[in-house]
PDB file of C-alpha atoms in Angstrom:
ATOM      1  CA  THR A   1       5.729 -16.645 -14.570  1.00 76.00           C
ATOM      2  CA  ARG A   2       2.601 -18.906 -15.464  1.00 87.00           C
ATOM      3  CA  MET A   3       1.746 -19.343 -12.000  1.00 92.00           C
ATOM      4  CA  ASP A   4      -0.339 -16.524 -12.289  1.00 95.00           C
ATOM      5  CA  ARG A   5      -4.157 -17.894 -11.797  1.00 97.00           C
ATOM      6  CA  VAL A   6      -6.832 -16.431  -9.910  1.00 98.00           C
ATOM      7  CA  TYR A   7      -9.632 -18.642  -8.945  1.00 98.00           C
ATOM      8  CA  PHE A   8     -12.178 -19.770  -6.448  1.00 99.00           C
ATOM      9  CA  ASP A   9     -11.040 -22.992  -4.778  1.00 98.00           C
ATOM     10  CA  PRO A  10     -14.000 -24.763  -3.343  1.00 98.00           C
ATOM     11  CA  ASP A  11     -11.940 -27.427  -1.222  1.00 97.00           C
ATOM     12  CA  LYS A  12     -10.541 -24.252   0.827  1.00 98.00           C
ATOM     13  CA  ASN A  13     -13.696 -22.271   0.296  1.00 98.00           C
ATOM     14  CA  ALA A  14     -11.508 -19.290  -0.669  1.00 99.00           C
ATOM     15  CA  VAL A  15     -10.052 -17.544  -3.513  1.00 99.00           C
ATOM     16  CA  CYS A  16      -6.535 -18.844  -4.307  1.00 98.00           C
ATOM     17  CA  VAL A  17      -4.191 -16.553  -5.989  1.00 98.00           C
ATOM     18  CA  GLU A  18      -0.838 -18.065  -7.323  1.00 97.00           C
ATOM     19  CA  ALA A  19       2.482 -16.542  -6.321  1.00 94.00           C
ATOM     20  CA  GLY A  20       3.560 -15.189  -9.655  1.00 94.00           C
ATOM     21  CA  SER A  21       0.249 -13.339 -10.375  1.00 95.00           C
ATOM     22  CA  GLN A  22       1.011  -9.374 -10.267  1.00 93.00           C
ATOM     23  CA  VAL A  23      -1.191  -7.133  -7.998  1.00 92.00           C
ATOM     24  CA  LEU A  24      -3.024  -5.492 -11.034  1.00 93.00           C
ATOM     25  CA  ASN A  25      -3.966  -8.959 -12.215  1.00 95.00           C
ATOM     26  CA  VAL A  26      -5.329  -9.702  -9.061  1.00 96.00           C
ATOM     27  CA  TYR A  27      -7.552  -6.553  -8.584  1.00 96.00           C
ATOM     28  CA  GLU A  28      -9.034  -7.209 -12.161  1.00 96.00           C
ATOM     29  CA  ARG A  29      -9.638 -10.896 -11.607  1.00 97.00           C
ATOM     30  CA  MET A  30     -11.104 -10.469  -8.406  1.00 98.00           C
ATOM     31  CA  TYR A  31     -13.112  -7.490  -9.055  1.00 98.00           C
ATOM     32  CA  ARG A  32     -14.567  -8.215 -12.223  1.00 97.00           C
ATOM     33  CA  THR A  33     -15.152 -11.572 -11.435  1.00 98.00           C
ATOM     34  CA  TRP A  34     -16.686 -11.258  -8.181  1.00 98.00           C
ATOM     35  CA  GLY A  35     -17.062  -7.926  -7.104  1.00 98.00           C
ATOM     36  CA  VAL A  36     -14.301  -8.222  -4.358  1.00 98.00           C
ATOM     37  CA  THR A  37     -10.648  -7.096  -3.464  1.00 98.00           C
ATOM     38  CA  ILE A  38      -7.948  -7.435  -1.173  1.00 97.00           C
ATOM     39  CA  PRO A  39      -6.169  -3.930   0.195  1.00 95.00           C
ATOM     40  CA  ALA A  40      -2.765  -4.718  -1.632  1.00 93.00           C
ATOM     41  CA  GLY A  41      -0.480  -2.052  -3.209  1.00 86.00           C
ATOM     42  CA  THR A  42      -0.288   0.488  -5.981  1.00 84.00           C
ATOM     43  CA  CYS A  43       2.521  -0.827  -8.162  1.00 80.00           C
ATOM     44  CA  PHE A  44       0.924  -3.040 -10.694  1.00 79.00           C
ATOM     45  CA  GLN A  45       3.776  -5.088 -11.615  1.00 81.00           C
ATOM     46  CA  VAL A  46       4.650  -6.389  -8.055  1.00 84.00           C
ATOM     47  CA  GLY A  47       4.242 -10.074  -7.538  1.00 83.00           C
ATOM     48  CA  VAL A  48       2.119 -10.888  -4.766  1.00 87.00           C
ATOM     49  CA  GLY A  49       4.563 -13.746  -3.598  1.00 84.00           C
ATOM     50  CA  GLY A  50       6.875 -11.089  -2.054  1.00 82.00           C
ATOM     51  CA  HIS A  51       4.410  -8.260  -1.297  1.00 84.00           C
ATOM     52  CA  VAL A  52       1.919 -10.637   0.706  1.00 87.00           C
ATOM     53  CA  SER A  53       4.687 -12.478   2.807  1.00 84.00           C
ATOM     54  CA  GLY A  54       5.761  -8.874   3.691  1.00 79.00           C
ATOM     55  CA  GLY A  55       2.690  -7.637   5.289  1.00 75.00           C
ATOM     56  CA  GLY A  56       1.150  -5.953   1.955  1.00 78.00           C
ATOM     57  CA  TRP A  57      -0.346  -2.565   2.236  1.00 83.00           C
ATOM     58  CA  GLY A  58      -2.206   0.079   0.086  1.00 90.00           C
ATOM     59  CA  LEU A  59      -4.680   2.429  -0.676  1.00 94.00           C
ATOM     60  CA  LEU A  60      -7.576   0.623   1.014  1.00 96.00           C
ATOM     61  CA  CYS A  61      -5.316  -0.399   4.190  1.00 94.00           C
ATOM     62  CA  ARG A  62      -6.817   1.833   6.818  1.00 95.00           C
ATOM     63  CA  GLN A  63     -10.514   0.793   5.488  1.00 95.00           C
ATOM     64  CA  MET A  64      -9.770  -2.763   5.017  1.00 95.00           C
ATOM     65  CA  GLY A  65      -6.458  -3.601   6.951  1.00 93.00           C
ATOM     66  CA  LEU A  66      -3.366  -5.221   5.481  1.00 91.00           C
ATOM     67  CA  VAL A  67      -3.578  -8.101   2.897  1.00 93.00           C
ATOM     68  CA  VAL A  68      -2.494 -10.594   5.451  1.00 93.00           C
ATOM     69  CA  ASP A  69      -5.577  -9.788   7.614  1.00 95.00           C
ATOM     70  CA  HIS A  70      -7.165 -11.892   4.929  1.00 97.00           C
ATOM     71  CA  LEU A  71      -4.707 -14.572   4.192  1.00 96.00           C
ATOM     72  CA  TYR A  72      -6.443 -17.784   4.952  1.00 98.00           C
ATOM     73  CA  GLY A  73      -3.696 -20.247   4.042  1.00 97.00           C
ATOM     74  CA  VAL A  74      -0.612 -20.766   2.048  1.00 96.00           C
ATOM     75  CA  GLU A  75       1.493 -23.533   0.083  1.00 97.00           C
ATOM     76  CA  VAL A  76       5.193 -23.481   0.352  1.00 95.00           C
ATOM     77  CA  VAL A  77       7.884 -25.788  -0.990  1.00 95.00           C
ATOM     78  CA  CYS A  78      10.009 -26.333   2.081  1.00 93.00           C
ATOM     79  CA  VAL A  79      13.628 -27.956   1.925  1.00 93.00           C
ATOM     80  CA  GLY A  80      14.301 -30.341   5.004  1.00 90.00           C
ATOM     81  CA  ALA A  81      17.706 -30.949   6.883  1.00 90.00           C
ATOM     82  CA  ASP A  82      18.158 -33.878   4.420  1.00 94.00           C
ATOM     83  CA  GLY A  83      17.841 -31.740   1.285  1.00 93.00           C
ATOM     84  CA  THR A  84      14.598 -32.964   0.045  1.00 96.00           C
ATOM     85  CA  ALA A  85      11.663 -30.610  -1.136  1.00 96.00           C
ATOM     86  CA  THR A  86       8.257 -31.187   0.282  1.00 96.00           C
ATOM     87  CA  VAL A  87       5.052 -29.063  -0.347  1.00 97.00           C
ATOM     88  CA  LYS A  88       3.544 -27.697   2.783  1.00 97.00           C
ATOM     89  CA  VAL A  89      -0.210 -26.373   2.980  1.00 98.00           C
ATOM     90  CA  ALA A  90      -0.731 -24.278   6.134  1.00 97.00           C
ATOM     91  CA  THR A  91      -3.692 -22.393   7.415  1.00 98.00           C
ATOM     92  CA  ARG A  92      -5.137 -20.277   9.923  1.00 97.00           C
ATOM     93  CA  GLU A  93      -7.177 -22.696  11.544  1.00 97.00           C
ATOM     94  CA  PRO A  94      -6.255 -23.204  15.022  1.00 97.00           C
ATOM     95  CA  ASN A  95      -5.947 -27.058  14.862  1.00 97.00           C
ATOM     96  CA  ASP A  96      -3.801 -27.010  11.552  1.00 97.00           C
ATOM     97  CA  PRO A  97      -0.625 -28.506  12.502  1.00 97.00           C
ATOM     98  CA  ASN A  98       1.315 -25.887  10.099  1.00 95.00           C
ATOM     99  CA  ARG A  99      -0.561 -23.152  11.587  1.00 95.00           C
ATOM    100  CA  ASP A 100       3.081 -21.593  12.588  1.00 92.00           C
ATOM    101  CA  LEU A 101       4.098 -21.711   9.138  1.00 92.00           C
ATOM    102  CA  TRP A 102       0.999 -20.120   7.863  1.00 94.00           C
ATOM    103  CA  TRP A 103       1.642 -17.360  10.557  1.00 92.00           C
ATOM    104  CA  ALA A 104       5.293 -16.941   9.454  1.00 90.00           C
ATOM    105  CA  HIS A 105       3.635 -15.529   6.044  1.00 89.00           C
ATOM    106  CA  THR A 106       1.744 -12.802   7.647  1.00 88.00           C
ATOM    107  CA  GLY A 107       4.041 -10.155   7.796  1.00 75.00           C
ATOM    108  CA  GLY A 108       7.691 -11.894   8.229  1.00 65.00           C
ATOM    109  CA  GLY A 109       9.013 -11.419   4.719  1.00 57.00           C
ATOM    110  CA  GLY A 110      12.556 -12.275   4.093  1.00 57.00           C
ATOM    111  CA  GLY A 111      12.131 -15.598   2.134  1.00 59.00           C
ATOM    112  CA  ASN A 112      13.151 -17.927   4.781  1.00 70.00           C
ATOM    113  CA  PHE A 113      10.937 -20.439   4.828  1.00 84.00           C
ATOM    114  CA  GLY A 114      10.322 -21.582   1.507  1.00 88.00           C
ATOM    115  CA  VAL A 115       9.092 -20.816  -1.878  1.00 91.00           C
ATOM    116  CA  VAL A 116       5.591 -19.774  -1.525  1.00 92.00           C
ATOM    117  CA  THR A 117       3.337 -21.122  -4.956  1.00 95.00           C
ATOM    118  CA  ARG A 118      -0.127 -20.393  -3.393  1.00 96.00           C
ATOM    119  CA  PHE A 119      -2.127 -18.100  -1.386  1.00 97.00           C
ATOM    120  CA  TRP A 120      -5.563 -18.588  -0.210  1.00 98.00           C
ATOM    121  CA  PHE A 121      -7.703 -15.561   0.622  1.00 98.00           C
ATOM    122  CA  ARG A 122     -10.750 -15.461   2.954  1.00 98.00           C
ATOM    123  CA  SER A 123     -11.715 -12.561   5.223  1.00 98.00           C
ATOM    124  CA  PRO A 124     -12.020 -13.783   9.281  1.00 97.00           C
ATOM    125  CA  GLY A 125     -15.828 -14.047  10.076  1.00 95.00           C
ATOM    126  CA  ALA A 126     -16.852 -14.824   6.427  1.00 97.00           C
ATOM    127  CA  THR A 127     -19.246 -17.128   6.169  1.00 96.00           C
ATOM    128  CA  GLY A 128     -21.068 -19.188   3.128  1.00 97.00           C
ATOM    129  CA  THR A 129     -19.734 -20.514  -0.201  1.00 97.00           C
ATOM    130  CA  ASN A 130     -20.140 -17.441  -2.291  1.00 98.00           C
ATOM    131  CA  PRO A 131     -16.908 -16.101  -3.210  1.00 98.00           C
ATOM    132  CA  ALA A 132     -18.557 -12.590  -3.726  1.00 98.00           C
ATOM    133  CA  LYS A 133     -19.287 -12.578   0.056  1.00 98.00           C
ATOM    134  CA  LEU A 134     -15.698 -14.161   1.409  1.00 98.00           C
ATOM    135  CA  LEU A 135     -13.669 -10.988   0.632  1.00 98.00           C
ATOM    136  CA  PRO A 136     -14.054  -7.157   0.879  1.00 98.00           C
ATOM    137  CA  GLN A 137     -15.689  -5.307  -1.485  1.00 98.00           C
ATOM    138  CA  PRO A 138     -13.921  -1.948  -2.618  1.00 98.00           C
ATOM    139  CA  PRO A 139     -15.966   1.526  -2.633  1.00 98.00           C
ATOM    140  CA  ALA A 140     -17.767   1.720  -5.807  1.00 98.00           C
ATOM    141  CA  GLU A 141     -15.987   5.295  -6.122  1.00 98.00           C
ATOM    142  CA  VAL A 142     -13.038   7.162  -4.795  1.00 98.00           C
ATOM    143  CA  LEU A 143     -12.037  10.639  -4.519  1.00 98.00           C
ATOM    144  CA  LEU A 144      -7.989  10.793  -5.540  1.00 97.00           C
ATOM    145  CA  HIS A 145      -6.166  13.912  -4.797  1.00 97.00           C
ATOM    146  CA  ALA A 146      -2.642  14.702  -5.124  1.00 96.00           C
ATOM    147  CA  THR A 147      -0.655  18.025  -4.135  1.00 97.00           C
ATOM    148  CA  ALA A 148       3.027  18.914  -3.254  1.00 97.00           C
ATOM    149  CA  TRP A 149       5.114  21.547  -1.881  1.00 97.00           C
ATOM    150  CA  PRO A 150       8.093  22.913  -3.406  1.00 97.00           C
ATOM    151  CA  TRP A 151      11.833  22.221  -1.860  1.00 96.00           C
ATOM    152  CA  ALA A 152      12.766  25.856  -2.527  1.00 96.00           C
ATOM    153  CA  GLU A 153      10.566  26.863   0.249  1.00 96.00           C
ATOM    154  CA  MET A 154      10.917  23.959   2.726  1.00 96.00           C
ATOM    155  CA  THR A 155      13.237  24.776   5.489  1.00 96.00           C
ATOM    156  CA  LYS A 156      14.331  22.240   8.011  1.00 97.00           C
ATOM    157  CA  ASP A 157      11.810  23.759  10.419  1.00 97.00           C
ATOM    158  CA  ARG A 158       9.054  23.444   7.832  1.00 97.00           C
ATOM    159  CA  PHE A 159       9.850  20.032   6.663  1.00 97.00           C
ATOM    160  CA  ALA A 160       9.558  19.188  10.241  1.00 97.00           C
ATOM    161  CA  ARG A 161       6.315  20.604  10.649  1.00 97.00           C
ATOM    162  CA  LEU A 162       4.862  18.948   7.759  1.00 98.00           C
ATOM    163  CA  VAL A 163       6.336  15.295   8.756  1.00 97.00           C
ATOM    164  CA  LYS A 164       5.150  15.756  12.169  1.00 97.00           C
ATOM    165  CA  ASN A 165       1.453  16.783  11.099  1.00 97.00           C
ATOM    166  CA  PHE A 166       1.272  13.720   8.810  1.00 97.00           C
ATOM    167  CA  GLY A 167       2.149  11.646  12.032  1.00 96.00           C
ATOM    168  CA  ASP A 168       0.314  13.248  14.428  1.00 97.00           C
ATOM    169  CA  TRP A 169      -2.769  13.026  12.316  1.00 97.00           C
ATOM    170  CA  HIS A 170      -1.936   8.946  11.969  1.00 96.00           C
ATOM    171  CA  THR A 171      -1.111   8.669  15.709  1.00 96.00           C
ATOM    172  CA  LYS A 172      -4.456  10.433  16.373  1.00 96.00           C
ATOM    173  CA  ASN A 173      -6.634   8.279  14.054  1.00 96.00           C
ATOM    174  CA  ILE A 174      -4.825   4.674  14.818  1.00 92.00           C
ATOM    175  CA  LYS A 175      -7.684   2.984  16.098  1.00 91.00           C
ATOM    176  CA  SER A 176     -10.804   2.280  13.786  1.00 91.00           C
ATOM    177  CA  GLY A 177     -14.111   2.895  13.897  1.00 93.00           C
ATOM    178  CA  THR A 178     -14.477   6.650  12.612  1.00 95.00           C
ATOM    179  CA  VAL A 179     -15.017   8.240   9.379  1.00 96.00           C
ATOM    180  CA  ASN A 180     -11.072   8.769   9.044  1.00 97.00           C
ATOM    181  CA  ASP A 181     -10.922   4.846   8.351  1.00 97.00           C
ATOM    182  CA  ASN A 182     -11.975   5.871   4.732  1.00 98.00           C
ATOM    183  CA  LEU A 183      -9.234   7.693   4.147  1.00 98.00           C
ATOM    184  CA  THR A 184      -5.525   6.692   3.383  1.00 96.00           C
ATOM    185  CA  SER A 185      -2.728   8.824   2.338  1.00 96.00           C
ATOM    186  CA  VAL A 186       0.973   8.612   1.408  1.00 94.00           C
ATOM    187  CA  LEU A 187       3.611  11.409   2.018  1.00 95.00           C
ATOM    188  CA  TRP A 188       6.634  11.554  -0.323  1.00 94.00           C
ATOM    189  CA  LEU A 189       9.637  13.130   0.939  1.00 95.00           C
ATOM    190  CA  ASN A 190      11.739  13.442  -2.114  1.00 93.00           C
ATOM    191  CA  HIS A 191      15.314  14.250  -2.663  1.00 94.00           C
ATOM    192  CA  LYS A 192      15.357  18.037  -3.175  1.00 95.00           C
ATOM    193  CA  SER A 193      16.661  17.344  -6.618  1.00 94.00           C
ATOM    194  CA  ALA A 194      13.017  16.406  -7.406  1.00 92.00           C
ATOM    195  CA  GLY A 195      11.961  19.898  -6.827  1.00 94.00           C
ATOM    196  CA  TYR A 196       8.750  18.984  -4.628  1.00 96.00           C
ATOM    197  CA  ILE A 197       7.562  17.025  -1.597  1.00 96.00           C
ATOM    198  CA  GLY A 198       4.485  15.349  -2.625  1.00 96.00           C
ATOM    199  CA  LEU A 199       1.333  14.055  -0.981  1.00 96.00           C
ATOM    200  CA  VAL A 200      -1.540  11.332  -2.644  1.00 95.00           C
ATOM    201  CA  THR A 201      -4.786  10.754  -0.816  1.00 97.00           C
ATOM    202  CA  GLN A 202      -7.482   8.479  -1.308  1.00 97.00           C
ATOM    203  CA  VAL A 203     -11.138   8.521   0.154  1.00 98.00           C
ATOM    204  CA  ASP A 204     -13.735   6.386  -0.372  1.00 98.00           C
ATOM    205  CA  ALA A 205     -16.519   8.747  -2.209  1.00 98.00           C
ATOM    206  CA  THR A 206     -19.196   6.407  -1.142  1.00 98.00           C
ATOM    207  CA  VAL A 207     -19.488   7.681   2.381  1.00 98.00           C
ATOM    208  CA  PRO A 208     -21.230  10.737   3.467  1.00 97.00           C
ATOM    209  CA  ASP A 209     -19.360  14.110   3.335  1.00 97.00           C
ATOM    210  CA  ALA A 210     -16.144  12.486   1.971  1.00 98.00           C
ATOM    211  CA  GLN A 211     -14.950  15.901   0.676  1.00 98.00           C
ATOM    212  CA  LYS A 212     -15.242  17.131   4.133  1.00 98.00           C
ATOM    213  CA  ILE A 213     -13.160  14.152   5.428  1.00 98.00           C
ATOM    214  CA  LEU A 214     -10.519  15.188   2.626  1.00 98.00           C
ATOM    215  CA  ASP A 215     -10.539  18.794   3.675  1.00 98.00           C
ATOM    216  CA  ASP A 216     -10.383  18.223   7.165  1.00 98.00           C
ATOM    217  CA  TYR A 217      -7.178  15.879   6.765  1.00 98.00           C
ATOM    218  CA  LEU A 218      -5.570  18.405   4.478  1.00 98.00           C
ATOM    219  CA  GLY A 219      -6.146  20.923   7.002  1.00 97.00           C
ATOM    220  CA  ALA A 220      -4.371  19.058   9.606  1.00 98.00           C
ATOM    221  CA  ILE A 221      -1.500  18.321   7.495  1.00 98.00           C
ATOM    222  CA  THR A 222      -1.031  21.616   6.454  1.00 97.00           C
ATOM    223  CA  ALA A 223      -1.621  23.398  10.233  1.00 97.00           C
ATOM    224  CA  GLY A 224       1.183  25.899  10.977  1.00 95.00           C
ATOM    225  CA  LEU A 225       3.077  25.119   7.496  1.00 95.00           C
ATOM    226  CA  ASP A 226       3.488  28.634   5.669  1.00 92.00           C
ATOM    227  CA  VAL A 227       4.610  27.303   2.504  1.00 93.00           C
ATOM    228  CA  ALA A 228       1.315  26.887   0.051  1.00 92.00           C
ATOM    229  CA  ASN A 229       0.744  23.633  -1.648  1.00 93.00           C
ATOM    230  CA  GLU A 230       0.460  23.144  -5.525  1.00 95.00           C
ATOM    231  CA  PRO A 231      -0.914  20.730  -8.094  1.00 96.00           C
ATOM    232  CA  MET A 232       1.542  17.766  -8.158  1.00 94.00           C
ATOM    233  CA  THR A 233       3.263  18.756 -11.610  1.00 93.00           C
ATOM    234  CA  THR A 234       6.368  16.674 -11.409  1.00 89.00           C
ATOM    235  CA  PRO A 235       6.691  12.789 -10.571  1.00 86.00           C
ATOM    236  CA  MET A 236       6.809  11.561  -6.735  1.00 83.00           C
ATOM    237  CA  GLY A 237       9.587   8.778  -6.590  1.00 76.00           C
ATOM    238  CA  GLU A 238       7.805   6.095  -8.212  1.00 75.00           C
ATOM    239  CA  VAL A 239       4.533   7.852  -9.359  1.00 81.00           C
ATOM    240  CA  ALA A 240       3.851  10.062 -12.042  1.00 84.00           C
ATOM    241  CA  ALA A 241       3.287  13.895 -12.075  1.00 90.00           C
ATOM    242  CA  MET A 242      -0.363  14.112 -11.513  1.00 91.00           C
ATOM    243  CA  PRO A 243      -2.162  17.788 -11.717  1.00 93.00           C
ATOM    244  CA  GLN A 244      -5.118  16.717 -12.721  1.00 94.00           C
ATOM    245  CA  LEU A 245      -5.713  15.330  -9.504  1.00 94.00           C
ATOM    246  CA  ALA A 246      -5.732  18.779  -7.726  1.00 93.00           C
ATOM    247  CA  GLY A 247      -9.407  18.743  -7.974  1.00 88.00           C
ATOM    248  CA  PRO A 248     -10.007  16.090  -6.668  1.00 94.00           C
ATOM    249  CA  PRO A 249     -11.667  13.745  -9.202  1.00 95.00           C
ATOM    250  CA  ARG A 250     -14.430  11.427  -8.584  1.00 97.00           C
ATOM    251  CA  MET A 251     -13.447   7.840 -10.360  1.00 97.00           C
ATOM    252  CA  PRO A 252     -14.434   4.420 -10.122  1.00 98.00           C
ATOM    253  CA  TRP A 253     -12.191   2.471  -7.716  1.00 97.00           C
ATOM    254  CA  LEU A 254     -10.799   0.036 -10.499  1.00 96.00           C
ATOM    255  CA  GLN A 255      -9.877   2.926 -12.683  1.00 96.00           C
ATOM    256  CA  ALA A 256      -8.098   4.818  -9.744  1.00 95.00           C
ATOM    257  CA  ALA A 257      -6.210   1.611  -9.138  1.00 93.00           C
ATOM    258  CA  ARG A 258      -5.295   1.515 -12.192  1.00 92.00           C
ATOM    259  CA  TYR A 259      -4.386   4.753 -12.822  1.00 90.00           C
ATOM    260  CA  ILE A 260      -1.975   5.156  -9.913  1.00 86.00           C
ATOM    261  CA  GLY A 261      -0.580   1.593 -10.827  1.00 79.00           C
ATOM    262  CA  THR A 262       0.099   2.231 -14.426  1.00 79.00           C
ATOM    263  CA  THR A 263       1.024   5.619 -14.785  1.00 75.00           C
ATOM    264  CA  ASN A 264       4.563   5.412 -12.966  1.00 72.00           C
ATOM    265  CA  PRO A 265       7.489   6.299 -15.055  1.00 71.00           C
ATOM    266  CA  THR A 266      10.041   5.156 -12.677  1.00 71.00           C
ATOM    267  CA  LEU A 267       8.769   1.536 -12.376  1.00 69.00           C
ATOM    268  CA  ASN A 268       8.131   1.358 -15.998  1.00 71.00           C
ATOM    269  CA  ASP A 269      11.724   1.987 -16.937  1.00 75.00           C
ATOM    270  CA  PRO A 270      13.426  -1.297 -17.722  1.00 76.00           C
ATOM    271  CA  THR A 271      16.683   0.044 -17.196  1.00 80.00           C
ATOM    272  CA  PHE A 272      16.074   0.995 -13.701  1.00 75.00           C
ATOM    273  CA  ARG A 273      17.275  -0.459 -10.646  1.00 74.00           C
ATOM    274  CA  SER A 274      16.278   0.205  -6.939  1.00 74.00           C
ATOM    275  CA  ASP A 275      16.765  -0.833  -3.236  1.00 75.00           C
ATOM    276  CA  PHE A 276      14.318  -0.438  -0.673  1.00 74.00           C
ATOM    277  CA  LYS A 277      13.776  -0.664   3.190  1.00 75.00           C
ATOM    278  CA  SER A 278      10.861  -0.389   5.269  1.00 77.00           C
ATOM    279  CA  ALA A 279       9.548  -0.365   8.754  1.00 77.00           C
ATOM    280  CA  TYR A 280       6.209   0.232  10.497  1.00 77.00           C
ATOM    281  CA  TYR A 281       5.665   3.128  13.066  1.00 81.00           C
ATOM    282  CA  ARG A 282       2.761   3.359  15.445  1.00 83.00           C
ATOM    283  CA  LYS A 283       3.260   6.847  16.220  1.00 88.00           C
ATOM    284  CA  THR A 284       4.740   9.942  15.185  1.00 90.00           C
ATOM    285  CA  MET A 285       8.541  10.194  14.193  1.00 89.00           C
ATOM    286  CA  PRO A 286      10.995  11.141  16.625  1.00 93.00           C
ATOM    287  CA  THR A 287      12.676  14.491  16.021  1.00 95.00           C
ATOM    288  CA  ALA A 288      15.841  12.553  15.294  1.00 96.00           C
ATOM    289  CA  HIS A 289      14.770  10.701  12.673  1.00 94.00           C
ATOM    290  CA  ILE A 290      13.024  13.575  10.684  1.00 96.00           C
ATOM    291  CA  ASP A 291      16.151  15.769  11.182  1.00 97.00           C
ATOM    292  CA  GLU A 292      18.218  12.627   9.555  1.00 96.00           C
ATOM    293  CA  PHE A 293      15.803  12.420   6.883  1.00 95.00           C
ATOM    294  CA  TYR A 294      16.123  15.859   6.145  1.00 97.00           C
ATOM    295  CA  ARG A 295      19.904  15.829   6.276  1.00 96.00           C
ATOM    296  CA  HIS A 296      20.249  13.312   3.538  1.00 95.00           C
ATOM    297  CA  LEU A 297      17.482  14.310   1.401  1.00 96.00           C
ATOM    298  CA  THR A 298      19.003  17.927   1.123  1.00 97.00           C
ATOM    299  CA  ARG A 299      22.358  16.582   0.461  1.00 95.00           C
ATOM    300  CA  ASP A 300      24.638  18.296  -2.366  1.00 93.00           C
ATOM    301  CA  ASP A 301      26.656  15.220  -2.893  1.00 93.00           C
ATOM    302  CA  LEU A 302      23.551  13.371  -3.974  1.00 84.00           C
ATOM    303  CA  VAL A 303      21.506  14.129  -7.115  1.00 86.00           C
ATOM    304  CA  ASN A 304      18.977  11.517  -7.523  1.00 86.00           C
ATOM    305  CA  PRO A 305      15.244  12.776  -8.120  1.00 86.00           C
ATOM    306  CA  THR A 306      13.907   9.381  -7.548  1.00 83.00           C
ATOM    307  CA  ALA A 307      15.408   9.043  -4.147  1.00 84.00           C
ATOM    308  CA  ALA A 308      12.547   9.273  -1.442  1.00 87.00           C
ATOM    309  CA  VAL A 309      11.456   8.599   1.824  1.00 85.00           C
ATOM    310  CA  GLN A 310       7.565   7.117   1.324  1.00 86.00           C
ATOM    311  CA  VAL A 311       5.631   7.535   4.556  1.00 89.00           C
TER     312      VAL A 311
END
């Protein structure tokens, strides 16, 4: 689409992003122009229209919140009962008569309210008219780490231990205000035909003891798990093999965003079709859920190495 501009709108005192813009384009324009970002996702080709209205999360979300936490306004083409299309602008201002329409685009998703054409972003509490001060600044550098566990050694009990460890750490660290806000991680529970289960983690490298934050996290995830983790030598779901991230390397934030986003061989395959379901968990998954994941991910009648549960 040509509706892909990213620019500062002085009338709204906010950064405007047209709904056809892709995530990486938003990162590039915001960061290179004003040194700011929104905590959006890792898949560079995703359009912001659906990503934002669904809530929007990515590797900066534990540090900066969801994308919609920074959503100031939305422009939507709505169709009335008489079939007439009208353009409505809704903001988070308390006196905005269309505020409910803005609220409906802060995570509801589903596309039931109209066709989004523009978003405006300004963080709550931001003041002044300088766009460089209206949205959060990403870390100058990050640690990017990837590791994996072989399915050949993953029993049902070991699988449950890994998933529970992941959930328990996030439940314990659900409240902000600690050094662990600077870490975000994704656990890839692939179908066994992929060969491995993977973990990708990003840490703000500019905070004190960033490596210790990562080491302590990995210690918590692997506690009681008698399966050695290895470099991630195979693709995980939609992300590429990344054995070089076992280090982990320290790299500029935008380089890391580009690396994670553009090296995904699955999403870059033009013949590929996919289907996704998602939900937010506030605490560790129930054992019954984990057991069902294990049952389906170890099925012999299904051979699909790209099938996965992303936690």
